[in-house]
Amino acid sequence: MNRHLALLRGINVSGHNMIKMEELKALLGQMGFANVRTYIQSGNVFVDSDEAHGATVGFRIKQEIFKKWGYDVPIIVITKDDLEACLKNSPYLKEKDVDTKKLYFTFISKELNENAIHDLKMSQVKPDEAVIDKNRIYIKYDVGAGKTRFDQKYIEKKLNVTATMRNLNTVTKLLEMYDE
């Protein structure tokens, strides 16, 4: 059995794409996923499956959400290694006196090369900062996530990818939950 963490983007945000987590858990259980667990209302879902490929799991979930609710929800499936890499590799976590409330992680639908940072045109979003690490972007906001142009839509447009963001607290909690 393989554990997968599906990050659903854009559900239950500002009254859009509303899905009750109990209904989502029931749907995923009906699909044959085991040990279905969610964390907060913003679309963090653990499932166990015989399927080894996270992308296949994400595609199946996406299809069923569309069938049941009519929402086209982007889904990125990540691993425990992705979560661990966030906490281990983010250069901002190593800074003294960093405001951890301004640290975010963006998960990308494909692996990026190191040159992709140029495509983000960071000079347009200064003083926010970012570092790319394969299929993750580590972000340090100057003011905060709610007060910047450097959001998931900006990243998707500049890099031509699907992306979803989580803050440090959520990533830390998801890592704690991974093996429960």
PDB file of C-alpha atoms in Angstrom, residues 10-175:
ATOM      1  CA  GLY A  10      -8.753  26.371  -4.814  1.00  0.00           C
ATOM      2  CA  ILE A  11     -11.416  24.572  -2.821  1.00  0.00           C
ATOM      3  CA  ASN A  12     -13.264  26.216   0.063  1.00  0.00           C
ATOM      4  CA  VAL A  13     -11.570  29.561  -0.578  1.00  0.00           C
ATOM      5  CA  SER A  14     -13.692  32.711  -0.320  1.00  0.00           C
ATOM      6  CA  GLY A  15     -16.883  30.705  -0.793  1.00  0.00           C
ATOM      7  CA  HIS A  16     -15.754  29.123  -4.073  1.00  0.00           C
ATOM      8  CA  ASN A  17     -15.657  25.413  -4.943  1.00  0.00           C
ATOM      9  CA  MET A  18     -17.142  24.427  -1.612  1.00  0.00           C
ATOM     10  CA  ILE A  19     -16.585  20.772  -0.684  1.00  0.00           C
ATOM     11  CA  LYS A  20     -17.250  19.432   2.793  1.00  0.00           C
ATOM     12  CA  MET A  21     -14.327  17.306   3.907  1.00  0.00           C
ATOM     13  CA  GLU A  22     -16.640  14.559   5.205  1.00  0.00           C
ATOM     14  CA  GLU A  23     -18.227  14.304   1.750  1.00  0.00           C
ATOM     15  CA  LEU A  24     -14.819  14.257   0.075  1.00  0.00           C
ATOM     16  CA  LYS A  25     -13.589  11.533   2.437  1.00  0.00           C
ATOM     17  CA  ALA A  26     -16.687   9.457   1.699  1.00  0.00           C
ATOM     18  CA  LEU A  27     -16.223   9.863  -2.060  1.00  0.00           C
ATOM     19  CA  LEU A  28     -12.565   8.833  -1.893  1.00  0.00           C
ATOM     20  CA  GLY A  29     -13.465   5.829   0.239  1.00  0.00           C
ATOM     21  CA  GLN A  30     -16.045   4.793  -2.359  1.00  0.00           C
ATOM     22  CA  MET A  31     -13.305   5.038  -4.988  1.00  0.00           C
ATOM     23  CA  GLY A  32     -11.339   2.368  -3.123  1.00  0.00           C
ATOM     24  CA  PHE A  33      -8.832   4.542  -1.313  1.00  0.00           C
ATOM     25  CA  ALA A  34      -8.020   3.446   2.236  1.00  0.00           C
ATOM     26  CA  ASN A  35      -7.124   5.427   5.356  1.00  0.00           C
ATOM     27  CA  VAL A  36      -8.543   8.668   3.902  1.00  0.00           C
ATOM     28  CA  ARG A  37      -7.690  11.633   6.121  1.00  0.00           C
ATOM     29  CA  THR A  38      -7.944  15.368   5.626  1.00  0.00           C
ATOM     30  CA  TYR A  39      -6.277  18.322   7.272  1.00  0.00           C
ATOM     31  CA  ILE A  40      -8.122  21.628   7.499  1.00  0.00           C
ATOM     32  CA  GLN A  41     -10.722  22.651   4.948  1.00  0.00           C
ATOM     33  CA  SER A  42      -8.356  23.786   2.189  1.00  0.00           C
ATOM     34  CA  GLY A  43      -7.759  20.465   0.475  1.00  0.00           C
ATOM     35  CA  ASN A  44      -4.999  18.419   2.077  1.00  0.00           C
ATOM     36  CA  VAL A  45      -5.960  14.765   1.674  1.00  0.00           C
ATOM     37  CA  PHE A  46      -4.059  11.618   2.586  1.00  0.00           C
ATOM     38  CA  VAL A  47      -5.053   8.389   0.852  1.00  0.00           C
ATOM     39  CA  ASP A  48      -3.586   4.913   0.778  1.00  0.00           C
ATOM     40  CA  SER A  49      -3.726   3.046  -2.512  1.00  0.00           C
ATOM     41  CA  ASP A  50      -2.206   0.135  -4.369  1.00  0.00           C
ATOM     42  CA  GLU A  51      -1.383   2.683  -7.089  1.00  0.00           C
ATOM     43  CA  ALA A  52       2.293   3.633  -6.952  1.00  0.00           C
ATOM     44  CA  HIS A  53       2.095   6.769  -9.133  1.00  0.00           C
ATOM     45  CA  GLY A  54       0.932   9.925  -7.420  1.00  0.00           C
ATOM     46  CA  ALA A  55      -0.061  11.552 -10.712  1.00  0.00           C
ATOM     47  CA  THR A  56      -2.498   8.718 -11.401  1.00  0.00           C
ATOM     48  CA  VAL A  57      -4.031   9.077  -7.947  1.00  0.00           C
ATOM     49  CA  GLY A  58      -4.378  12.837  -8.458  1.00  0.00           C
ATOM     50  CA  PHE A  59      -5.989  12.376 -11.872  1.00  0.00           C
ATOM     51  CA  ARG A  60      -8.538   9.901 -10.490  1.00  0.00           C
ATOM     52  CA  ILE A  61      -9.448  12.248  -7.627  1.00  0.00           C
ATOM     53  CA  LYS A  62      -9.724  15.187 -10.026  1.00  0.00           C
ATOM     54  CA  GLN A  63     -12.103  13.232 -12.286  1.00  0.00           C
ATOM     55  CA  GLU A  64     -14.374  12.191  -9.426  1.00  0.00           C
ATOM     56  CA  ILE A  65     -14.555  15.710  -7.986  1.00  0.00           C
ATOM     57  CA  PHE A  66     -15.578  16.968 -11.407  1.00  0.00           C
ATOM     58  CA  LYS A  67     -18.218  14.238 -11.770  1.00  0.00           C
ATOM     59  CA  LYS A  68     -19.710  14.855  -8.322  1.00  0.00           C
ATOM     60  CA  TRP A  69     -19.415  18.639  -7.902  1.00  0.00           C
ATOM     61  CA  GLY A  70     -18.563  19.956 -11.370  1.00  0.00           C
ATOM     62  CA  TYR A  71     -15.367  21.634 -10.135  1.00  0.00           C
ATOM     63  CA  ASP A  72     -12.191  21.490 -12.193  1.00  0.00           C
ATOM     64  CA  VAL A  73      -9.789  21.293  -9.256  1.00  0.00           C
ATOM     65  CA  PRO A  74      -6.045  21.206  -9.926  1.00  0.00           C
ATOM     66  CA  ILE A  75      -4.400  18.528  -7.780  1.00  0.00           C
ATOM     67  CA  ILE A  76      -0.738  17.976  -7.034  1.00  0.00           C
ATOM     68  CA  VAL A  77       0.241  14.785  -5.263  1.00  0.00           C
ATOM     69  CA  ILE A  78       3.385  14.976  -3.180  1.00  0.00           C
ATOM     70  CA  THR A  79       5.416  12.598  -1.054  1.00  0.00           C
ATOM     71  CA  LYS A  80       6.789  12.603   2.447  1.00  0.00           C
ATOM     72  CA  ASP A  81      10.174  13.366   0.849  1.00  0.00           C
ATOM     73  CA  ASP A  82       8.723  16.590  -0.610  1.00  0.00           C
ATOM     74  CA  LEU A  83       7.569  17.718   2.828  1.00  0.00           C
ATOM     75  CA  GLU A  84      10.881  16.801   4.435  1.00  0.00           C
ATOM     76  CA  ALA A  85      12.784  18.651   1.700  1.00  0.00           C
ATOM     77  CA  CYS A  86      10.783  21.809   2.462  1.00  0.00           C
ATOM     78  CA  LEU A  87      11.957  21.839   6.049  1.00  0.00           C
ATOM     79  CA  LYS A  88      15.488  20.670   5.278  1.00  0.00           C
ATOM     80  CA  ASN A  89      16.315  22.678   2.153  1.00  0.00           C
ATOM     81  CA  SER A  90      14.548  26.001   2.526  1.00  0.00           C
ATOM     82  CA  PRO A  91      17.299  28.596   2.924  1.00  0.00           C
ATOM     83  CA  TYR A  92      14.883  30.889   4.743  1.00  0.00           C
ATOM     84  CA  LEU A  93      14.414  28.504   7.660  1.00  0.00           C
ATOM     85  CA  LYS A  94      18.141  28.823   8.327  1.00  0.00           C
ATOM     86  CA  GLU A  95      17.988  32.608   8.687  1.00  0.00           C
ATOM     87  CA  LYS A  96      18.238  34.020  12.166  1.00  0.00           C
ATOM     88  CA  ASP A  97      15.096  35.793  13.403  1.00  0.00           C
ATOM     89  CA  VAL A  98      13.083  34.959  10.268  1.00  0.00           C
ATOM     90  CA  ASP A  99       9.341  35.626  10.550  1.00  0.00           C
ATOM     91  CA  THR A 100       8.038  32.093  10.003  1.00  0.00           C
ATOM     92  CA  LYS A 101       4.540  33.402   9.248  1.00  0.00           C
ATOM     93  CA  LYS A 102       5.941  34.760   5.989  1.00  0.00           C
ATOM     94  CA  LEU A 103       7.423  31.448   4.811  1.00  0.00           C
ATOM     95  CA  TYR A 104       5.511  29.512   2.163  1.00  0.00           C
ATOM     96  CA  PHE A 105       6.089  26.520  -0.055  1.00  0.00           C
ATOM     97  CA  THR A 106       4.757  26.195  -3.575  1.00  0.00           C
ATOM     98  CA  PHE A 107       4.389  22.708  -4.999  1.00  0.00           C
ATOM     99  CA  ILE A 108       4.717  22.511  -8.766  1.00  0.00           C
ATOM    100  CA  SER A 109       3.235  19.988 -11.195  1.00  0.00           C
ATOM    101  CA  LYS A 110       6.608  19.219 -12.785  1.00  0.00           C
ATOM    102  CA  GLU A 111      10.264  19.389 -11.921  1.00  0.00           C
ATOM    103  CA  LEU A 112      11.871  22.698 -12.802  1.00  0.00           C
ATOM    104  CA  ASN A 113      15.471  23.361 -13.698  1.00  0.00           C
ATOM    105  CA  GLU A 114      17.578  25.898 -11.848  1.00  0.00           C
ATOM    106  CA  ASN A 115      17.229  28.428 -14.673  1.00  0.00           C
ATOM    107  CA  ALA A 116      13.455  28.614 -14.121  1.00  0.00           C
ATOM    108  CA  ILE A 117      14.091  31.197 -11.403  1.00  0.00           C
ATOM    109  CA  HIS A 118      14.825  33.685 -14.198  1.00  0.00           C
ATOM    110  CA  ASP A 119      11.370  33.010 -15.671  1.00  0.00           C
ATOM    111  CA  LEU A 120       9.779  34.135 -12.411  1.00  0.00           C
ATOM    112  CA  LYS A 121      11.115  37.658 -12.992  1.00  0.00           C
ATOM    113  CA  MET A 122      11.644  38.208  -9.276  1.00  0.00           C
ATOM    114  CA  SER A 123      12.565  41.861  -9.835  1.00  0.00           C
ATOM    115  CA  GLN A 124       8.837  42.449 -10.475  1.00  0.00           C
ATOM    116  CA  VAL A 125       7.892  41.143  -7.018  1.00  0.00           C
ATOM    117  CA  LYS A 126      10.751  42.456  -4.883  1.00  0.00           C
ATOM    118  CA  PRO A 127      11.278  42.472  -1.951  1.00  0.00           C
ATOM    119  CA  ASP A 128       9.682  38.984  -1.879  1.00  0.00           C
ATOM    120  CA  GLU A 129      12.230  36.214  -2.337  1.00  0.00           C
ATOM    121  CA  ALA A 130      12.125  32.703  -3.804  1.00  0.00           C
ATOM    122  CA  VAL A 131      14.347  29.694  -4.426  1.00  0.00           C
ATOM    123  CA  ILE A 132      13.466  26.805  -6.755  1.00  0.00           C
ATOM    124  CA  ASP A 133      14.204  23.244  -5.685  1.00  0.00           C
ATOM    125  CA  LYS A 134      13.004  20.754  -8.307  1.00  0.00           C
ATOM    126  CA  ASN A 135       9.201  20.639  -7.931  1.00  0.00           C
ATOM    127  CA  ARG A 136       9.101  23.076  -5.007  1.00  0.00           C
ATOM    128  CA  ILE A 137       9.570  26.798  -4.574  1.00  0.00           C
ATOM    129  CA  TYR A 138      10.577  28.170  -1.199  1.00  0.00           C
ATOM    130  CA  ILE A 139       9.164  31.644  -0.628  1.00  0.00           C
ATOM    131  CA  LYS A 140       9.846  34.376   1.877  1.00  0.00           C
ATOM    132  CA  TYR A 141       7.339  37.199   1.718  1.00  0.00           C
ATOM    133  CA  ASP A 142       8.312  40.679   2.791  1.00  0.00           C
ATOM    134  CA  VAL A 143       4.875  41.774   3.975  1.00  0.00           C
ATOM    135  CA  GLY A 144       2.775  38.626   3.711  1.00  0.00           C
ATOM    136  CA  ALA A 145       1.069  36.245   1.322  1.00  0.00           C
ATOM    137  CA  GLY A 146      -2.134  38.268   1.210  1.00  0.00           C
ATOM    138  CA  LYS A 147      -0.394  41.487   0.180  1.00  0.00           C
ATOM    139  CA  THR A 148       1.732  40.502  -2.807  1.00  0.00           C
ATOM    140  CA  ARG A 149       1.533  39.915  -6.541  1.00  0.00           C
ATOM    141  CA  PHE A 150       3.800  36.891  -6.079  1.00  0.00           C
ATOM    142  CA  ASP A 151       1.059  34.334  -5.626  1.00  0.00           C
ATOM    143  CA  GLN A 152       0.195  30.972  -7.119  1.00  0.00           C
ATOM    144  CA  LYS A 153      -1.439  32.575 -10.185  1.00  0.00           C
ATOM    145  CA  TYR A 154       1.689  34.633 -10.872  1.00  0.00           C
ATOM    146  CA  ILE A 155       3.880  31.527 -10.569  1.00  0.00           C
ATOM    147  CA  GLU A 156       1.616  29.461 -12.839  1.00  0.00           C
ATOM    148  CA  LYS A 157       1.587  32.150 -15.513  1.00  0.00           C
ATOM    149  CA  LYS A 158       5.342  32.768 -15.496  1.00  0.00           C
ATOM    150  CA  LEU A 159       6.354  29.075 -15.396  1.00  0.00           C
ATOM    151  CA  ASN A 160       3.422  27.556 -17.314  1.00  0.00           C
ATOM    152  CA  VAL A 161       2.739  24.995 -14.562  1.00  0.00           C
ATOM    153  CA  THR A 162       0.063  24.033 -12.067  1.00  0.00           C
ATOM    154  CA  ALA A 163       0.980  25.176  -8.571  1.00  0.00           C
ATOM    155  CA  THR A 164      -0.436  25.171  -5.064  1.00  0.00           C
ATOM    156  CA  MET A 165       0.910  26.868  -1.944  1.00  0.00           C
ATOM    157  CA  ARG A 166       1.031  25.933   1.712  1.00  0.00           C
ATOM    158  CA  ASN A 167       2.422  27.864   4.659  1.00  0.00           C
ATOM    159  CA  LEU A 168       5.088  26.593   7.046  1.00  0.00           C
ATOM    160  CA  ASN A 169       2.586  25.567   9.728  1.00  0.00           C
ATOM    161  CA  THR A 170       0.594  23.455   7.264  1.00  0.00           C
ATOM    162  CA  VAL A 171       3.684  21.760   5.815  1.00  0.00           C
ATOM    163  CA  THR A 172       4.932  20.973   9.320  1.00  0.00           C
ATOM    164  CA  LYS A 173       1.565  19.513  10.347  1.00  0.00           C
ATOM    165  CA  LEU A 174       1.238  17.466   7.142  1.00  0.00           C
ATOM    166  CA  LEU A 175       4.667  15.962   7.751  1.00  0.00           C
TER     167      LEU A 175
END
